[in-house]
CSV table of C-alpha atoms in Angstrom, one decimal:
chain,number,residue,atom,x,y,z
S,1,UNK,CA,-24.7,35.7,-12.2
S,2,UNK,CA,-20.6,35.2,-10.9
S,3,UNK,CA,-20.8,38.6,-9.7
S,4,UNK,CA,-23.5,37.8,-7.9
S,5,UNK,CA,-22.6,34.6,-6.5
S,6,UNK,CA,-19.4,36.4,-5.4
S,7,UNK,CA,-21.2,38.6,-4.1
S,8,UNK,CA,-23.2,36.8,-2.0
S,9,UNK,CA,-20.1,35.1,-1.1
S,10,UNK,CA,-18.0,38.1,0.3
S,11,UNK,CA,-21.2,38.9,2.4
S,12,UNK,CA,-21.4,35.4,3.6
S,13,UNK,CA,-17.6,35.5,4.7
S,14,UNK,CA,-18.1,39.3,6.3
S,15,UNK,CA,-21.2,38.1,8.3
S,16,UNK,CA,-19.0,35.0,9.7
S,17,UNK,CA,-15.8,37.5,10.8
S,18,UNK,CA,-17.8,39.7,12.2
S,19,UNK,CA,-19.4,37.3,14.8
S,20,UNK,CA,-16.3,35.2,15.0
S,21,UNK,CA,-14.6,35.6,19.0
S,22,UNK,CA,-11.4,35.6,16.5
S,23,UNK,CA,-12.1,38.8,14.8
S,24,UNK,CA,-13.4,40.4,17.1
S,25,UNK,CA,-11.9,43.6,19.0
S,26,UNK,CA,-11.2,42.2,22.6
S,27,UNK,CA,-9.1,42.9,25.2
S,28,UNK,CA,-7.0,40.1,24.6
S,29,UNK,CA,-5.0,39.0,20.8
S,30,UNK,CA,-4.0,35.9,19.5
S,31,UNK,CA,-2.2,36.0,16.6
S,32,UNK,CA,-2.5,35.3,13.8
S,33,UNK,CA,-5.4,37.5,13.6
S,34,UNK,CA,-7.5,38.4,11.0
S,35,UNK,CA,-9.8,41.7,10.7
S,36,UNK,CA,-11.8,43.5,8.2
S,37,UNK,CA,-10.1,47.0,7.5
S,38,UNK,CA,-12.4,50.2,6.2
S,39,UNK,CA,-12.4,49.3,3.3
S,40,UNK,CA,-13.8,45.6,3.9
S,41,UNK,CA,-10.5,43.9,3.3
S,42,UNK,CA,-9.5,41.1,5.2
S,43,UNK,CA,-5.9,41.8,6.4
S,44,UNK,CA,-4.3,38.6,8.0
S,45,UNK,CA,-1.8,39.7,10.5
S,46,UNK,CA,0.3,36.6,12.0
S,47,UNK,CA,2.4,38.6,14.8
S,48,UNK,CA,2.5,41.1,17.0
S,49,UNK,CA,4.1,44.2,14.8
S,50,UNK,CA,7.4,45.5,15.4
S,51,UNK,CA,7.8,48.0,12.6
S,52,UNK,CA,5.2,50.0,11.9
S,53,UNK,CA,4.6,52.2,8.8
S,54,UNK,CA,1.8,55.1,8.7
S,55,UNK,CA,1.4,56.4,5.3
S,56,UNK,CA,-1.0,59.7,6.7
S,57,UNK,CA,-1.0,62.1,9.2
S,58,UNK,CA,-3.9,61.2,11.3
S,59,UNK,CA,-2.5,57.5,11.3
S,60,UNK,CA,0.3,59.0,12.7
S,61,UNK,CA,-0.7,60.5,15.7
S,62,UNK,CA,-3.0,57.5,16.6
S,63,UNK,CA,0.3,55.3,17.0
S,64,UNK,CA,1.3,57.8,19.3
S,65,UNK,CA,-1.2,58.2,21.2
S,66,UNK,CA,-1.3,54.7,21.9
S,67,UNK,CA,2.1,54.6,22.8
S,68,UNK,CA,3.2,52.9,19.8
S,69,UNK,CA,6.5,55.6,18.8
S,70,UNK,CA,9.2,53.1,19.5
S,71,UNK,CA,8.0,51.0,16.3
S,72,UNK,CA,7.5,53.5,13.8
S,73,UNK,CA,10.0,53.2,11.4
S,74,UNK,CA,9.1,55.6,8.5
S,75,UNK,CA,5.8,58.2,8.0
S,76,UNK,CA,5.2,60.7,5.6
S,77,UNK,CA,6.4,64.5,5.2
S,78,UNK,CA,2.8,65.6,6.2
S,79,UNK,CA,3.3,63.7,9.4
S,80,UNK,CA,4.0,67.2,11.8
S,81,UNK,CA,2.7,65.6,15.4
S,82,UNK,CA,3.9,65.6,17.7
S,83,UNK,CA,7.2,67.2,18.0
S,84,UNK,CA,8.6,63.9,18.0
S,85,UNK,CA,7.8,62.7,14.8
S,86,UNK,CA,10.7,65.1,13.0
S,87,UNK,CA,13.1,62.2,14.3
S,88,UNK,CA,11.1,59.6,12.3
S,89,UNK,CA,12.8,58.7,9.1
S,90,UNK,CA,10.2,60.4,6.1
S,91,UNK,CA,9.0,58.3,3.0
S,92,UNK,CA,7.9,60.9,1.2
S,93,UNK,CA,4.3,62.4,0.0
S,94,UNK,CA,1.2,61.2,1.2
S,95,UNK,CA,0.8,60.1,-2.6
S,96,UNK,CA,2.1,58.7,-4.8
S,97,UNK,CA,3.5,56.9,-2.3
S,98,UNK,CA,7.5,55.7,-2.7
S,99,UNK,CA,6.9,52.1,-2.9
S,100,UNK,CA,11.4,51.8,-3.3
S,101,UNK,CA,11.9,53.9,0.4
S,102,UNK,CA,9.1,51.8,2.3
S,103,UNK,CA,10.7,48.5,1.0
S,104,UNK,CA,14.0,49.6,2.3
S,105,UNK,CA,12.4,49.7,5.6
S,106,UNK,CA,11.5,46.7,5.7
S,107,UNK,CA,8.2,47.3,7.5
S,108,UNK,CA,6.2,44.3,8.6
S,109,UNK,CA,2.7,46.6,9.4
S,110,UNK,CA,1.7,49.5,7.1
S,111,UNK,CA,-1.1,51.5,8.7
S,112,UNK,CA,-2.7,53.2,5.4
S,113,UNK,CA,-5.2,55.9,4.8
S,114,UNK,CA,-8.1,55.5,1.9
S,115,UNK,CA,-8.9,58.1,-0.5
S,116,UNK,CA,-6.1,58.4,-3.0
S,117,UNK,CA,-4.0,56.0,-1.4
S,118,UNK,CA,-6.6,53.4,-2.7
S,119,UNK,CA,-4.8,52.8,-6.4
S,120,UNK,CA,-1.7,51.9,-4.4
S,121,UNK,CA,-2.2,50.1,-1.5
S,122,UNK,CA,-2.7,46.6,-3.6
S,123,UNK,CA,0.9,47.3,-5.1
S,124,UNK,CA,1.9,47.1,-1.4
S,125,UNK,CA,-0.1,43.7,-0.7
S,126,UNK,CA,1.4,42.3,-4.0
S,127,UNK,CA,5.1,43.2,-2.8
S,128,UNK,CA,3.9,41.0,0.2
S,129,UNK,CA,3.2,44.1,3.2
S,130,UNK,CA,0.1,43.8,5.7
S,131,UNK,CA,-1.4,46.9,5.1
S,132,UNK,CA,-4.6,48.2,7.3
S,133,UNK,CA,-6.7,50.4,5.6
S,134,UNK,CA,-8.7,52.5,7.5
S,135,UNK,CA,-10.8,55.9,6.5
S,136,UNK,CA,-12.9,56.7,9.3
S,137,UNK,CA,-15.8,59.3,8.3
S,138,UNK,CA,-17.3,60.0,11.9
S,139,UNK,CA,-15.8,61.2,15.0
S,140,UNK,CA,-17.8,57.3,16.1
S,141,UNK,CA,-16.2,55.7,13.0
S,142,UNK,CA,-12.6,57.2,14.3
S,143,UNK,CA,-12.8,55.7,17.9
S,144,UNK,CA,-13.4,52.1,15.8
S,145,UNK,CA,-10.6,52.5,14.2
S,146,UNK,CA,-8.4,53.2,16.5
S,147,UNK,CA,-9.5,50.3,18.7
S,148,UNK,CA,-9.3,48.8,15.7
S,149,UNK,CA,-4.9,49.8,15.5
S,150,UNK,CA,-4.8,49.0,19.2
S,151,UNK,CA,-6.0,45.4,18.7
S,152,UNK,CA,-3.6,44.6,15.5
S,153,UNK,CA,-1.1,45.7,17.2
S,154,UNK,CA,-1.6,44.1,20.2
S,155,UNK,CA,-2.5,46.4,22.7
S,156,UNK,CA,-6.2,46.8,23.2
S,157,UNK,CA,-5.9,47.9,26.9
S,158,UNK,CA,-4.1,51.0,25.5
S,159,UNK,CA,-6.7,51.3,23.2
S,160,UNK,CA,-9.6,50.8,25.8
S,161,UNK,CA,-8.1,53.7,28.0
S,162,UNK,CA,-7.6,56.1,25.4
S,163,UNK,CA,-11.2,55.1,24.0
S,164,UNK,CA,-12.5,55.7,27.5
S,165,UNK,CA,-10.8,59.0,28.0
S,166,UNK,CA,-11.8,60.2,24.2
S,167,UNK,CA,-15.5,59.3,24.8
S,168,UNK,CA,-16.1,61.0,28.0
S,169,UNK,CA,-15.2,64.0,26.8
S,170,UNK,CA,-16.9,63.6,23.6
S,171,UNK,CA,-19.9,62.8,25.7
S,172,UNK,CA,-20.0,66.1,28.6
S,173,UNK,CA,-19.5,68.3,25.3
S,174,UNK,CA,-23.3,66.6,24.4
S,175,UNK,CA,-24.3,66.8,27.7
S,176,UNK,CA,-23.6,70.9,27.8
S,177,UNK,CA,-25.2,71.2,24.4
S,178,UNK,CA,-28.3,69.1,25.5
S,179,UNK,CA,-29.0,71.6,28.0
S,180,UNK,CA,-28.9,74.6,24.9
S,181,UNK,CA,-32.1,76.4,23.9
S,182,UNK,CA,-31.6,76.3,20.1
S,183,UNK,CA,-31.9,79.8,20.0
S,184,UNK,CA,-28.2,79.8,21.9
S,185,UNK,CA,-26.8,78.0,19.2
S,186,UNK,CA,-24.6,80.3,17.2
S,187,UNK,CA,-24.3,80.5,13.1
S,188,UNK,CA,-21.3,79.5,12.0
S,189,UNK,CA,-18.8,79.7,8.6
S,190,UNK,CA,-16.0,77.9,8.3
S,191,UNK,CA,-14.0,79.5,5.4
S,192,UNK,CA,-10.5,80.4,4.0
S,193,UNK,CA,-8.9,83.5,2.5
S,194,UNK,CA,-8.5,81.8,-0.7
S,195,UNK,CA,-11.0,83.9,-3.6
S,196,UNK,CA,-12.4,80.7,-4.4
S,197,UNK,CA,-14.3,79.8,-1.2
S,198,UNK,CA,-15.1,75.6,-0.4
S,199,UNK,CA,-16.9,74.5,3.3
S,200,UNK,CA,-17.4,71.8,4.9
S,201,UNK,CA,-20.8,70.8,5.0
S,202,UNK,CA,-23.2,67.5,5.3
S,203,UNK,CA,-21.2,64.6,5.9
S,204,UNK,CA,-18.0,66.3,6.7
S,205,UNK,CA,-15.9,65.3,10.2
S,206,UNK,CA,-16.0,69.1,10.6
S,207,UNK,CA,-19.3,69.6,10.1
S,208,UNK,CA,-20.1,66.8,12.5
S,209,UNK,CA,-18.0,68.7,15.0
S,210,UNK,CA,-19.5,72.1,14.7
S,211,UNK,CA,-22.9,70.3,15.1
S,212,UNK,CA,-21.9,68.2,18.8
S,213,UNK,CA,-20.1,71.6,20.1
S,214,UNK,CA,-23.9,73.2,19.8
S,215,UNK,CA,-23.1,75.4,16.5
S,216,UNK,CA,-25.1,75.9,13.4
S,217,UNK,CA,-23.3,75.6,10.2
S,218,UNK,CA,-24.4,77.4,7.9
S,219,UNK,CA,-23.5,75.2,4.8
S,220,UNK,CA,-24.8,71.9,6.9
S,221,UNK,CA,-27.9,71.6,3.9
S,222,UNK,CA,-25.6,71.2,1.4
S,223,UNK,CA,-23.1,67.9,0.7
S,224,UNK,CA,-19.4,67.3,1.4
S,225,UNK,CA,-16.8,69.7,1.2
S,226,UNK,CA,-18.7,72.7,-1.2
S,227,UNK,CA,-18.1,75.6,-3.1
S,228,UNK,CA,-20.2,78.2,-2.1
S,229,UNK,CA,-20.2,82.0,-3.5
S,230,UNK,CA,-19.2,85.2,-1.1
S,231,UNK,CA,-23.3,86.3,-1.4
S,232,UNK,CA,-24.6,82.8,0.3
S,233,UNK,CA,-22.1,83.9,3.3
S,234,UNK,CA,-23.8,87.4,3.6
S,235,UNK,CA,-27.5,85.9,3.2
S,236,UNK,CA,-26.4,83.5,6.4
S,237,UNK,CA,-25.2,86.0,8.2
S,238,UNK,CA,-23.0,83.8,10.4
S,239,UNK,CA,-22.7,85.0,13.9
S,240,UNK,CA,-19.1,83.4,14.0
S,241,UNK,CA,-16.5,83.0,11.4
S,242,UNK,CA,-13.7,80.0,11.8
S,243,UNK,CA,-10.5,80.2,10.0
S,244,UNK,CA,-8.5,76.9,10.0
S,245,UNK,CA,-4.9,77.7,9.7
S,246,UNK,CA,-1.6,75.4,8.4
S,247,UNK,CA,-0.6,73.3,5.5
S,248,UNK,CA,-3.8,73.6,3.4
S,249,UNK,CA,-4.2,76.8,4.1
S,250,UNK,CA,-1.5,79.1,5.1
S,251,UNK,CA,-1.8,82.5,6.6
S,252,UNK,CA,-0.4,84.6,9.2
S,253,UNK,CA,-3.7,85.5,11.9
S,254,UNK,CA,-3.5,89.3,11.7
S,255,UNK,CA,-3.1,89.4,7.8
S,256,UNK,CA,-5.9,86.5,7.8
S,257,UNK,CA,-8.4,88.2,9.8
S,258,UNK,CA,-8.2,91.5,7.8
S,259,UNK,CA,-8.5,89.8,4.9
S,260,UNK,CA,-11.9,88.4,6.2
S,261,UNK,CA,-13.3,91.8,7.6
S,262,UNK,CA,-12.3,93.6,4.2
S,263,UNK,CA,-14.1,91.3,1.9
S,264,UNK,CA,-16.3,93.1,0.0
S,265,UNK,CA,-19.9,92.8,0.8
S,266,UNK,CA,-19.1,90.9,3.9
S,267,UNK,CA,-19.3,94.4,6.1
S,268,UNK,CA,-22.4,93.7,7.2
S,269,UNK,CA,-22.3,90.3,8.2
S,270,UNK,CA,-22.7,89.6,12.2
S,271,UNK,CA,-19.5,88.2,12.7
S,272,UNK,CA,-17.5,90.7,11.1
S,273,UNK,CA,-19.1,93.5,12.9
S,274,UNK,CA,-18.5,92.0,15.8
S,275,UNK,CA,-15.0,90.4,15.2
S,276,UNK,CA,-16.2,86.9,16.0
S,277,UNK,CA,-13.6,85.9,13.7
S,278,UNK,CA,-11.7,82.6,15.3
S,279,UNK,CA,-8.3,81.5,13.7
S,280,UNK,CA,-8.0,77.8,14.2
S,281,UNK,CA,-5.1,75.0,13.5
S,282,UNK,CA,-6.3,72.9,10.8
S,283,UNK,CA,-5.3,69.7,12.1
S,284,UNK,CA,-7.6,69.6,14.7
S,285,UNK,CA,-10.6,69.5,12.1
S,286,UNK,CA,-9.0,67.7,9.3
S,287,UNK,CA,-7.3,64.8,10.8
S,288,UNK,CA,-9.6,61.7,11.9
S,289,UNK,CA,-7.4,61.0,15.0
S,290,UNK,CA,-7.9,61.6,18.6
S,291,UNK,CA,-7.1,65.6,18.4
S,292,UNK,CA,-10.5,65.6,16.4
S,293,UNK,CA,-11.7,66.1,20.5
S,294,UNK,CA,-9.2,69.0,21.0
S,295,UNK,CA,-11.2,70.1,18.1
S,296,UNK,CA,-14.8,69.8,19.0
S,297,UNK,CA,-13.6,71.3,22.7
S,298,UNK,CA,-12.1,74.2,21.2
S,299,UNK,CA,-15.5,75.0,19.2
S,300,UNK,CA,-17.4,74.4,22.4
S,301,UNK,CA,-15.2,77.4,23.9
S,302,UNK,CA,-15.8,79.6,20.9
S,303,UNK,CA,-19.3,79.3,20.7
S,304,UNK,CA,-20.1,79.3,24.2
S,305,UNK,CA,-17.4,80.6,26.6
């Protein structure tokens, strides 16, 4: 019955916020302000920030993007874009985070990332930091959130401009793939050179992506990021093959693609008789950031360019 009542609380409280002019995403802020973060935390943040932390790489290059660089004070070692960001002092791994080098900077924002950042991020908010969770799913769901950063940190006309710009593109990709017979939408595989092969598939960013650029993926039945076996990529006979490239998954292009085309039993495949074998950078596809449309653009030009 308490867990109930509390429940029925928190919802209360969460259907109030959301309707309040307070915490909602204008184009103006007062502080303090308070807003519901991803993972339905209220975060209450009582000035504008001045030094910002980002504990992921996708964090990262939203602060960029909205012009945010001058406060950074410290990201992680995964935290590659842009070129600027090798200037930024480093806290470490993405986990477990170094709770010793972020108090040393003295941070009075810490833009955080779910997934297995969750354990830690109330050690933060007990050592007193306002920390923003976010963990944006959809290419919709990564526009939010970074309105979302624009507003906490006091700059929603930034945010409005790069939302503006971000969504028309997003939206003459679906216009070009409207106009697609679905017979002209290509097959596709999105795999690694590792032995042991995982794809994205149903409710993956990727997978979301493939789908708005007018592709077929061929693991889109089956959920999250899967393993699949080399004989369910022959039986799909994909018609294109993508290859993302970097951290996760290193590999030199040349030495990648004939590792593709020499698998065994994969000779028949469509792609690999006709080389539609695409070598992509990883980041493009992996991070929920703005770049996720310098993602789904690039596929558009592979499967239909």
């Amino acid at each position: 019955m308490r867990i109930f009542k509390k429940s029925i609380l928190v919802f209360a409280l969460l259907f109030v916020l959301s309707f309040s002019p307070l915490f909602s995403l204008a184009d103006s802020v007062n502080y303090p302000l308070s807003i519901i973060d991803n993972t339905g935390t209220i975060v209450n943040i009582l000035q504008e920030p001045q030094r910002i932390i980002s504990t992921s790489p996708e964090n990262t290059e939203i602060l960029f993007a909205l012009g945010l660089k001058d406060k950074i004070v410290g990201i992680t070692n995964y935290c590659n874009f842009p070129e600027e960001t090798k200037n930024i002092e480093k806290i470490g791994e993405m986990s477990p985070l170094n709770l010793e080098k972020i108090v040393s900077l003295k941070p009075d924002f810490i833009l955080a990332y779910a997934g297995f950042q969750l354990q830690e991020i109330p050690r933060l908010r007990k050592l007193g930091f306002n920390v923003l969770v976010i963990e944006p799913l959809t290419i919709k769901e990564t526009l939010k959130s970074i309105k979302m950063v624009a507003t906490v940190c006091g700059i929603p006309e930034k945010g409005n401009i790069l939302l503006e710009d971000l969504s028309q593109r997003v939206d003459k990709i679906k216009t070009e793939v409207s106009k697609l017979a679905i017979s002209n939408r290509p097959k596709v595989f999105i795999g690694g050179t590792y032995e042991t092969i995982y794809t994205p598939g149903e409710g993956t960013l990727f997978n979301e992506l493939i789908t708005l650029s007018g592709g077929e993926n061929i693991a889109a039945s089956l959920p999250g990021w899967v393993k699949i076996s080399p004989e369910f990529v022959a039986e799909a006979e994909p018609e294109i093959i993508i290859i993302p490239i970097g951290a996760m998954n290193p590999g030199e292009e040349s030495k990648v693609k004939e590792n593709i085309s020499n698998r065994p039993g994969w000779s028949n495949i469509p792609a690999i008789k006709t080389q539609s074998i695409f070598i992509v950078n990883e980041d493009l596809f992996y991070r929920a950031g703005p770049r996720l449309v310098d993602g789904l653009e690039l596929l558009y030009e592979i499967f239909h360019k």
